């Protein structure tokens, strides 16, 4: 799995995440980031062009060195101040209450322990700070959810650990956040892969 995970998967993720269907979500969610921003799973840096003037500093947390290299190239091409934090969302090497915004886009599905990662996001957010998110996850239609449960064990083995069936809003709420704004619905594409949760949350 070394060559696949280190070389092939980062390129596949970059290609898949360049999907034009995702641009509207990125524009709305990333554009709302303010102040010192921690982006969880920055990937190949595809959100960078969507940050607005309110994002003063961007810290990109990312476990994959290959994706950090791609995001660094995109950061150099933009005029944004970006620094990178290699590592996992389950152990964020930042001080408690040190960021204004945590941004997460299509990453919670791949984090092995999302409950621990969300507790870490809550820890690093300043009081009154926002968790901005857009994630795909568990669909409300029973037949789609059943298909998501059935597909996930095979799908996650070659997609970098992606779970299709996580109830994203419930996970965020159970981690001690209040979901202030939530929009859900299917994007274009096969239903098990495209049920989106978009919104923002604050400490409850
Ligand atoms: C589908 S990609 C999304 C990338 C990017 N957020 C975007 O919107 O294009 C999933 C990302 O989650 C990252 N990831 C996987 N496990 C992680 C973890 N434990 N902590 C933080 N990021 C993780 C992957 O390396 C990858 O960059």
PDB file of C-alpha atoms and ligand atoms in Angstrom:
ATOM      1  CA  UNK A   1       0.000   0.000   0.000  1.00  0.00           C
ATOM      2  CA  UNK A   2       3.046   2.348   0.353  1.00  0.00           C
ATOM      3  CA  UNK A   3       3.324   3.276  -3.335  1.00  0.00           C
ATOM      4  CA  UNK A   4      -0.461   3.505  -3.723  1.00  0.00           C
ATOM      5  CA  UNK A   5      -0.939   5.693  -0.609  1.00  0.00           C
ATOM      6  CA  UNK A   6       2.148   7.845  -1.096  1.00  0.00           C
ATOM      7  CA  UNK A   7       2.127   8.373  -4.861  1.00  0.00           C
ATOM      8  CA  UNK A   8      -1.105   7.259  -6.543  1.00  0.00           C
ATOM      9  CA  UNK A   9      -3.744   8.250  -3.961  1.00  0.00           C
ATOM     10  CA  UNK A  10      -2.638  11.908  -3.568  1.00  0.00           C
ATOM     11  CA  UNK A  11      -2.913  12.376  -7.360  1.00  0.00           C
ATOM     12  CA  UNK A  12      -6.301  10.643  -7.467  1.00  0.00           C
ATOM     13  CA  UNK A  13      -7.589  12.790  -4.584  1.00  0.00           C
ATOM     14  CA  UNK A  14      -6.382  15.972  -6.273  1.00  0.00           C
ATOM     15  CA  UNK A  15      -8.092  14.961  -9.505  1.00  0.00           C
ATOM     16  CA  UNK A  16     -11.353  13.931  -7.817  1.00  0.00           C
ATOM     17  CA  UNK A  17     -11.512  17.037  -5.643  1.00  0.00           C
ATOM     18  CA  UNK A  18     -11.098  19.333  -8.666  1.00  0.00           C
ATOM     19  CA  UNK A  19     -14.677  18.338  -9.603  1.00  0.00           C
ATOM     20  CA  UNK A  20     -16.473  21.497 -10.733  1.00  0.00           C
ATOM     21  CA  UNK A  21     -19.602  20.440  -8.791  1.00  0.00           C
ATOM     22  CA  UNK A  22     -17.727  21.284  -5.585  1.00  0.00           C
ATOM     23  CA  UNK A  23     -16.843  24.859  -6.508  1.00  0.00           C
ATOM     24  CA  UNK A  24     -20.093  26.416  -5.272  1.00  0.00           C
ATOM     25  CA  UNK A  25     -19.670  24.740  -1.864  1.00  0.00           C
ATOM     26  CA  UNK A  26     -16.063  25.895  -1.624  1.00  0.00           C
ATOM     27  CA  UNK A  27     -16.988  29.462  -2.525  1.00  0.00           C
ATOM     28  CA  UNK A  28     -19.698  29.688   0.162  1.00  0.00           C
ATOM     29  CA  UNK A  29     -17.946  27.847   2.991  1.00  0.00           C
ATOM     30  CA  UNK A  30     -14.308  28.887   2.541  1.00  0.00           C
ATOM     31  CA  UNK A  31     -15.279  32.488   1.800  1.00  0.00           C
ATOM     32  CA  UNK A  32     -16.735  32.790   5.324  1.00  0.00           C
ATOM     33  CA  UNK A  33     -13.430  32.012   7.082  1.00  0.00           C
ATOM     34  CA  UNK A  34     -12.152  34.820   9.308  1.00  0.00           C
ATOM     35  CA  UNK A  35      -8.962  35.663  11.186  1.00  0.00           C
ATOM     36  CA  UNK A  36      -6.509  32.909  12.038  1.00  0.00           C
ATOM     37  CA  UNK A  37      -7.823  29.866  10.171  1.00  0.00           C
ATOM     38  CA  UNK A  38      -6.961  26.219  10.718  1.00  0.00           C
ATOM     39  CA  UNK A  39      -7.873  24.120   7.690  1.00  0.00           C
ATOM     40  CA  UNK A  40      -8.151  20.441   8.621  1.00  0.00           C
ATOM     41  CA  UNK A  41      -6.946  18.144   5.820  1.00  0.00           C
ATOM     42  CA  UNK A  42      -5.928  20.906   3.422  1.00  0.00           C
ATOM     43  CA  UNK A  43      -5.211  18.264   0.780  1.00  0.00           C
ATOM     44  CA  UNK A  44      -3.754  19.681  -2.425  1.00  0.00           C
ATOM     45  CA  UNK A  45      -4.774  23.238  -1.487  1.00  0.00           C
ATOM     46  CA  UNK A  46      -7.892  23.509  -3.643  1.00  0.00           C
ATOM     47  CA  UNK A  47      -9.607  25.828  -1.151  1.00  0.00           C
ATOM     48  CA  UNK A  48      -6.866  28.472  -1.303  1.00  0.00           C
ATOM     49  CA  UNK A  49      -8.368  30.568  -4.139  1.00  0.00           C
ATOM     50  CA  UNK A  50     -11.672  30.806  -2.244  1.00  0.00           C
ATOM     51  CA  UNK A  51     -10.447  32.487   0.949  1.00  0.00           C
ATOM     52  CA  UNK A  52     -11.648  36.057   1.298  1.00  0.00           C
ATOM     53  CA  UNK A  53      -9.838  39.105   2.683  1.00  0.00           C
ATOM     54  CA  UNK A  54     -11.064  38.265   6.214  1.00  0.00           C
ATOM     55  CA  UNK A  55      -8.788  35.211   6.410  1.00  0.00           C
ATOM     56  CA  UNK A  56      -5.636  36.800   7.818  1.00  0.00           C
ATOM     57  CA  UNK A  57      -3.590  33.638   8.317  1.00  0.00           C
ATOM     58  CA  UNK A  58      -4.122  30.096   7.048  1.00  0.00           C
ATOM     59  CA  UNK A  59      -2.664  27.023   8.735  1.00  0.00           C
ATOM     60  CA  UNK A  60      -3.069  23.833   6.702  1.00  0.00           C
ATOM     61  CA  UNK A  61      -3.067  20.629   8.738  1.00  0.00           C
ATOM     62  CA  UNK A  62      -2.402  17.580   6.582  1.00  0.00           C
ATOM     63  CA  UNK A  63      -1.012  14.070   7.233  1.00  0.00           C
ATOM     64  CA  UNK A  64       0.134  13.401   3.650  1.00  0.00           C
ATOM     65  CA  UNK A  65       3.536  14.843   2.682  1.00  0.00           C
ATOM     66  CA  UNK A  66       2.684  14.456  -1.009  1.00  0.00           C
ATOM     67  CA  UNK A  67      -0.482  16.539  -0.593  1.00  0.00           C
ATOM     68  CA  UNK A  68       1.427  19.162   1.445  1.00  0.00           C
ATOM     69  CA  UNK A  69       3.873  19.438  -1.480  1.00  0.00           C
ATOM     70  CA  UNK A  70       0.971  20.027  -3.912  1.00  0.00           C
ATOM     71  CA  UNK A  71      -0.695  22.541  -1.567  1.00  0.00           C
ATOM     72  CA  UNK A  72       2.632  24.378  -1.099  1.00  0.00           C
ATOM     73  CA  UNK A  73       2.859  24.848  -4.865  1.00  0.00           C
ATOM     74  CA  UNK A  74      -0.682  26.244  -4.957  1.00  0.00           C
ATOM     75  CA  UNK A  75       0.100  28.509  -1.969  1.00  0.00           C
ATOM     76  CA  UNK A  76       3.148  29.929  -3.764  1.00  0.00           C
ATOM     77  CA  UNK A  77       0.978  30.718  -6.792  1.00  0.00           C
ATOM     78  CA  UNK A  78      -1.522  32.570  -4.590  1.00  0.00           C
ATOM     79  CA  UNK A  79      -0.776  35.647  -2.494  1.00  0.00           C
ATOM     80  CA  UNK A  80      -1.995  33.991   0.719  1.00  0.00           C
ATOM     81  CA  UNK A  81       0.053  33.573   3.893  1.00  0.00           C
ATOM     82  CA  UNK A  82      -0.131  29.797   4.393  1.00  0.00           C
ATOM     83  CA  UNK A  83       1.805  27.612   6.784  1.00  0.00           C
ATOM     84  CA  UNK A  84       1.594  23.845   6.980  1.00  0.00           C
ATOM     85  CA  UNK A  85       1.205  21.619   9.996  1.00  0.00           C
ATOM     86  CA  UNK A  86       2.034  17.997   9.153  1.00  0.00           C
ATOM     87  CA  UNK A  87      -0.044  15.650  11.276  1.00  0.00           C
ATOM     88  CA  UNK A  88      -3.452  14.303  12.110  1.00  0.00           C
ATOM     89  CA  UNK A  89      -6.611  16.054  13.281  1.00  0.00           C
ATOM     90  CA  UNK A  90      -6.753  13.747  16.283  1.00  0.00           C
ATOM     91  CA  UNK A  91      -3.704  15.495  17.793  1.00  0.00           C
ATOM     92  CA  UNK A  92      -3.502  19.122  16.674  1.00  0.00           C
ATOM     93  CA  UNK A  93      -0.181  20.710  17.575  1.00  0.00           C
ATOM     94  CA  UNK A  94      -1.645  24.147  18.300  1.00  0.00           C
ATOM     95  CA  UNK A  95      -2.380  25.959  21.546  1.00  0.00           C
ATOM     96  CA  UNK A  96      -5.801  25.781  23.145  1.00  0.00           C
ATOM     97  CA  UNK A  97      -8.109  28.646  22.053  1.00  0.00           C
ATOM     98  CA  UNK A  98      -5.695  29.896  19.425  1.00  0.00           C
ATOM     99  CA  UNK A  99      -7.683  30.015  16.152  1.00  0.00           C
ATOM    100  CA  UNK A 100     -10.734  32.004  15.037  1.00  0.00           C
ATOM    101  CA  UNK A 101     -11.988  29.533  12.430  1.00  0.00           C
ATOM    102  CA  UNK A 102     -11.637  25.813  11.852  1.00  0.00           C
ATOM    103  CA  UNK A 103     -12.462  24.853   8.265  1.00  0.00           C
ATOM    104  CA  UNK A 104     -13.053  21.281   7.160  1.00  0.00           C
ATOM    105  CA  UNK A 105     -14.087  20.262   3.643  1.00  0.00           C
ATOM    106  CA  UNK A 106     -14.676  16.615   2.669  1.00  0.00           C
ATOM    107  CA  UNK A 107     -12.180  15.369   5.279  1.00  0.00           C
ATOM    108  CA  UNK A 108     -14.196  14.139   8.277  1.00  0.00           C
ATOM    109  CA  UNK A 109     -15.118  11.043   6.255  1.00  0.00           C
ATOM    110  CA  UNK A 110     -11.458   9.963   6.227  1.00  0.00           C
ATOM    111  CA  UNK A 111     -10.387  10.708   9.802  1.00  0.00           C
ATOM    112  CA  UNK A 112     -10.080   7.394  11.673  1.00  0.00           C
ATOM    113  CA  UNK A 113     -11.444   8.800  14.969  1.00  0.00           C
ATOM    114  CA  UNK A 114     -13.717  11.735  14.114  1.00  0.00           C
ATOM    115  CA  UNK A 115     -14.976  12.180  17.709  1.00  0.00           C
ATOM    116  CA  UNK A 116     -11.409  12.772  18.942  1.00  0.00           C
ATOM    117  CA  UNK A 117     -10.662  15.067  16.007  1.00  0.00           C
ATOM    118  CA  UNK A 118     -13.777  17.166  16.722  1.00  0.00           C
ATOM    119  CA  UNK A 119     -12.791  17.469  20.395  1.00  0.00           C
ATOM    120  CA  UNK A 120      -9.409  18.750  19.221  1.00  0.00           C
ATOM    121  CA  UNK A 121     -11.075  21.266  16.873  1.00  0.00           C
ATOM    122  CA  UNK A 122     -13.168  22.515  19.799  1.00  0.00           C
ATOM    123  CA  UNK A 123     -10.069  22.812  21.963  1.00  0.00           C
ATOM    124  CA  UNK A 124      -8.143  24.995  19.517  1.00  0.00           C
ATOM    125  CA  UNK A 125     -11.080  27.305  18.678  1.00  0.00           C
ATOM    126  CA  UNK A 126     -11.240  30.622  20.513  1.00  0.00           C
ATOM    127  CA  UNK A 127     -14.494  31.339  22.382  1.00  0.00           C
ATOM    128  CA  UNK A 128     -17.007  32.517  19.779  1.00  0.00           C
ATOM    129  CA  UNK A 129     -14.966  30.965  16.957  1.00  0.00           C
ATOM    130  CA  UNK A 130     -16.596  29.036  14.114  1.00  0.00           C
ATOM    131  CA  UNK A 131     -16.303  25.550  12.716  1.00  0.00           C
ATOM    132  CA  UNK A 132     -17.107  25.826   8.992  1.00  0.00           C
ATOM    133  CA  UNK A 133     -17.803  22.575   7.248  1.00  0.00           C
ATOM    134  CA  UNK A 134     -18.880  20.881   4.063  1.00  0.00           C
ATOM    135  CA  UNK A 135     -18.826  17.109   4.138  1.00  0.00           C
ATOM    136  CA  UNK A 136     -20.488  14.215   2.380  1.00  0.00           C
ATOM    137  CA  UNK A 137     -22.113  11.663   4.633  1.00  0.00           C
ATOM    138  CA  UNK A 138     -25.026   9.495   5.642  1.00  0.00           C
ATOM    139  CA  UNK A 139     -28.109  10.020   3.492  1.00  0.00           C
ATOM    140  CA  UNK A 140     -31.631  10.255   4.970  1.00  0.00           C
ATOM    141  CA  UNK A 141     -33.143   7.811   2.445  1.00  0.00           C
ATOM    142  CA  UNK A 142     -33.011   4.303   3.962  1.00  0.00           C
ATOM    143  CA  UNK A 143     -32.072   2.567   0.692  1.00  0.00           C
ATOM    144  CA  UNK A 144     -29.187   4.972   0.095  1.00  0.00           C
ATOM    145  CA  UNK A 145     -27.986   4.631   3.711  1.00  0.00           C
ATOM    146  CA  UNK A 146     -28.078   0.825   3.397  1.00  0.00           C
ATOM    147  CA  UNK A 147     -26.025   1.051   0.218  1.00  0.00           C
ATOM    148  CA  UNK A 148     -23.573   3.390   1.961  1.00  0.00           C
ATOM    149  CA  UNK A 149     -23.164   0.864   4.820  1.00  0.00           C
ATOM    150  CA  UNK A 150     -22.615  -1.922   2.313  1.00  0.00           C
ATOM    151  CA  UNK A 151     -20.117  -0.019   0.142  1.00  0.00           C
ATOM    152  CA  UNK A 152     -18.039   1.590   2.907  1.00  0.00           C
ATOM    153  CA  UNK A 153     -15.839  -1.375   3.963  1.00  0.00           C
ATOM    154  CA  UNK A 154     -14.573  -1.902   0.390  1.00  0.00           C
ATOM    155  CA  UNK A 155     -14.585   1.776  -0.590  1.00  0.00           C
ATOM    156  CA  UNK A 156     -12.466   2.889   2.369  1.00  0.00           C
ATOM    157  CA  UNK A 157      -9.640   0.480   1.534  1.00  0.00           C
ATOM    158  CA  UNK A 158      -8.659   2.318  -1.639  1.00  0.00           C
ATOM    159  CA  UNK A 159     -10.038   5.820  -1.012  1.00  0.00           C
ATOM    160  CA  UNK A 160      -7.764   6.841   1.858  1.00  0.00           C
ATOM    161  CA  UNK A 161     -10.165   5.639   4.578  1.00  0.00           C
ATOM    162  CA  UNK A 162     -13.272   7.480   3.311  1.00  0.00           C
ATOM    163  CA  UNK A 163     -16.519   6.443   5.062  1.00  0.00           C
ATOM    164  CA  UNK A 164     -19.667   7.095   3.045  1.00  0.00           C
ATOM    165  CA  UNK A 165     -22.053   6.583   5.955  1.00  0.00           C
ATOM    166  CA  UNK A 166     -21.098   9.040   8.718  1.00  0.00           C
ATOM    167  CA  UNK A 167     -23.943  11.175  10.144  1.00  0.00           C
ATOM    168  CA  UNK A 168     -21.928  14.398  10.019  1.00  0.00           C
ATOM    169  CA  UNK A 169     -24.304  16.826  11.767  1.00  0.00           C
ATOM    170  CA  UNK A 170     -24.844  14.356  14.645  1.00  0.00           C
ATOM    171  CA  UNK A 171     -21.102  13.852  15.056  1.00  0.00           C
ATOM    172  CA  UNK A 172     -20.536  17.611  15.208  1.00  0.00           C
ATOM    173  CA  UNK A 173     -23.394  18.105  17.691  1.00  0.00           C
ATOM    174  CA  UNK A 174     -22.254  15.244  19.940  1.00  0.00           C
ATOM    175  CA  UNK A 175     -18.775  16.776  20.123  1.00  0.00           C
ATOM    176  CA  UNK A 176     -20.164  19.773  22.022  1.00  0.00           C
ATOM    177  CA  UNK A 177     -20.807  22.109  19.115  1.00  0.00           C
ATOM    178  CA  UNK A 178     -24.078  23.817  18.364  1.00  0.00           C
ATOM    179  CA  UNK A 179     -24.820  23.537  14.654  1.00  0.00           C
ATOM    180  CA  UNK A 180     -25.989  27.084  13.908  1.00  0.00           C
ATOM    181  CA  UNK A 181     -26.580  26.737  10.194  1.00  0.00           C
ATOM    182  CA  UNK A 182     -27.044  23.512   8.215  1.00  0.00           C
ATOM    183  CA  UNK A 183     -27.959  22.826   4.607  1.00  0.00           C
ATOM    184  CA  UNK A 184     -28.216  19.260   3.417  1.00  0.00           C
ATOM    185  CA  UNK A 185     -29.009  17.671   0.083  1.00  0.00           C
ATOM    186  CA  UNK A 186     -27.689  15.626  -2.791  1.00  0.00           C
ATOM    187  CA  UNK A 187     -25.172  17.079  -5.183  1.00  0.00           C
ATOM    188  CA  UNK A 188     -25.117  15.799  -8.743  1.00  0.00           C
ATOM    189  CA  UNK A 189     -23.748  12.262  -8.993  1.00  0.00           C
ATOM    190  CA  UNK A 190     -24.363   8.784  -7.527  1.00  0.00           C
ATOM    191  CA  UNK A 191     -26.453   9.129  -4.353  1.00  0.00           C
ATOM    192  CA  UNK A 192     -24.270   7.098  -1.923  1.00  0.00           C
ATOM    193  CA  UNK A 193     -21.389   9.527  -2.597  1.00  0.00           C
ATOM    194  CA  UNK A 194     -23.147  12.871  -2.823  1.00  0.00           C
ATOM    195  CA  UNK A 195     -25.287  13.632   0.232  1.00  0.00           C
ATOM    196  CA  UNK A 196     -23.783  16.897   1.504  1.00  0.00           C
ATOM    197  CA  UNK A 197     -23.792  18.587   4.905  1.00  0.00           C
ATOM    198  CA  UNK A 198     -22.847  22.264   4.660  1.00  0.00           C
ATOM    199  CA  UNK A 199     -22.906  24.824   7.452  1.00  0.00           C
ATOM    200  CA  UNK A 200     -21.228  26.205  10.520  1.00  0.00           C
ATOM    201  CA  UNK A 201     -21.134  25.425  14.223  1.00  0.00           C
ATOM    202  CA  UNK A 202     -20.003  27.127  17.415  1.00  0.00           C
ATOM    203  CA  UNK A 203     -19.159  25.872  20.867  1.00  0.00           C
ATOM    204  CA  UNK A 204     -22.466  24.895  22.528  1.00  0.00           C
TER     205      UNK A 204
HETATM  206  C1  LIG B   1     -11.038  14.019   0.017  1.00  0.00           C
HETATM  207  S1  LIG B   1      -9.612  14.799   0.580  1.00  0.00           S
HETATM  208  C2  LIG B   1     -10.156  16.491   0.778  1.00  0.00           C
HETATM  209  C3  LIG B   1      -9.026  17.479   0.669  1.00  0.00           C
HETATM  210  C4  LIG B   1      -9.424  18.953   0.834  1.00  0.00           C
HETATM  211  N1  LIG B   1      -9.987  19.200   2.127  1.00  0.00           N
HETATM  212  C5  LIG B   1     -10.349  19.418  -0.263  1.00  0.00           C
HETATM  213  O1  LIG B   1     -11.436  19.939   0.039  1.00  0.00           O
HETATM  214  O2  LIG B   1      -9.966  19.315  -1.432  1.00  0.00           O
HETATM  215  C6  LIG B   1      -9.482  14.212   2.258  1.00  0.00           C
HETATM  216  C7  LIG B   1      -8.323  14.798   3.021  1.00  0.00           C
HETATM  217  O3  LIG B   1      -8.351  14.322   4.374  1.00  0.00           O
HETATM  218  C8  LIG B   1      -7.019  14.154   4.781  1.00  0.00           C
HETATM  219  N2  LIG B   1      -6.982  13.330   6.010  1.00  0.00           N
HETATM  220  C9  LIG B   1      -7.087  11.986   6.098  1.00  0.00           C
HETATM  221  N3  LIG B   1      -6.939  11.601   7.383  1.00  0.00           N
HETATM  222  C10 LIG B   1      -6.752  12.722   8.117  1.00  0.00           C
HETATM  223  C11 LIG B   1      -6.527  12.970   9.499  1.00  0.00           C
HETATM  224  N4  LIG B   1      -6.475  11.974  10.402  1.00  0.00           N
HETATM  225  N5  LIG B   1      -6.353  14.248   9.893  1.00  0.00           N
HETATM  226  C12 LIG B   1      -6.411  15.261   8.990  1.00  0.00           C
HETATM  227  N6  LIG B   1      -6.622  15.084   7.671  1.00  0.00           N
HETATM  228  C13 LIG B   1      -6.793  13.831   7.235  1.00  0.00           C
HETATM  229  C14 LIG B   1      -6.388  13.520   3.555  1.00  0.00           C
HETATM  230  O4  LIG B   1      -4.981  13.465   3.593  1.00  0.00           O
HETATM  231  C15 LIG B   1      -6.949  14.420   2.462  1.00  0.00           C
HETATM  232  O5  LIG B   1      -6.191  15.576   2.308  1.00  0.00           O
END
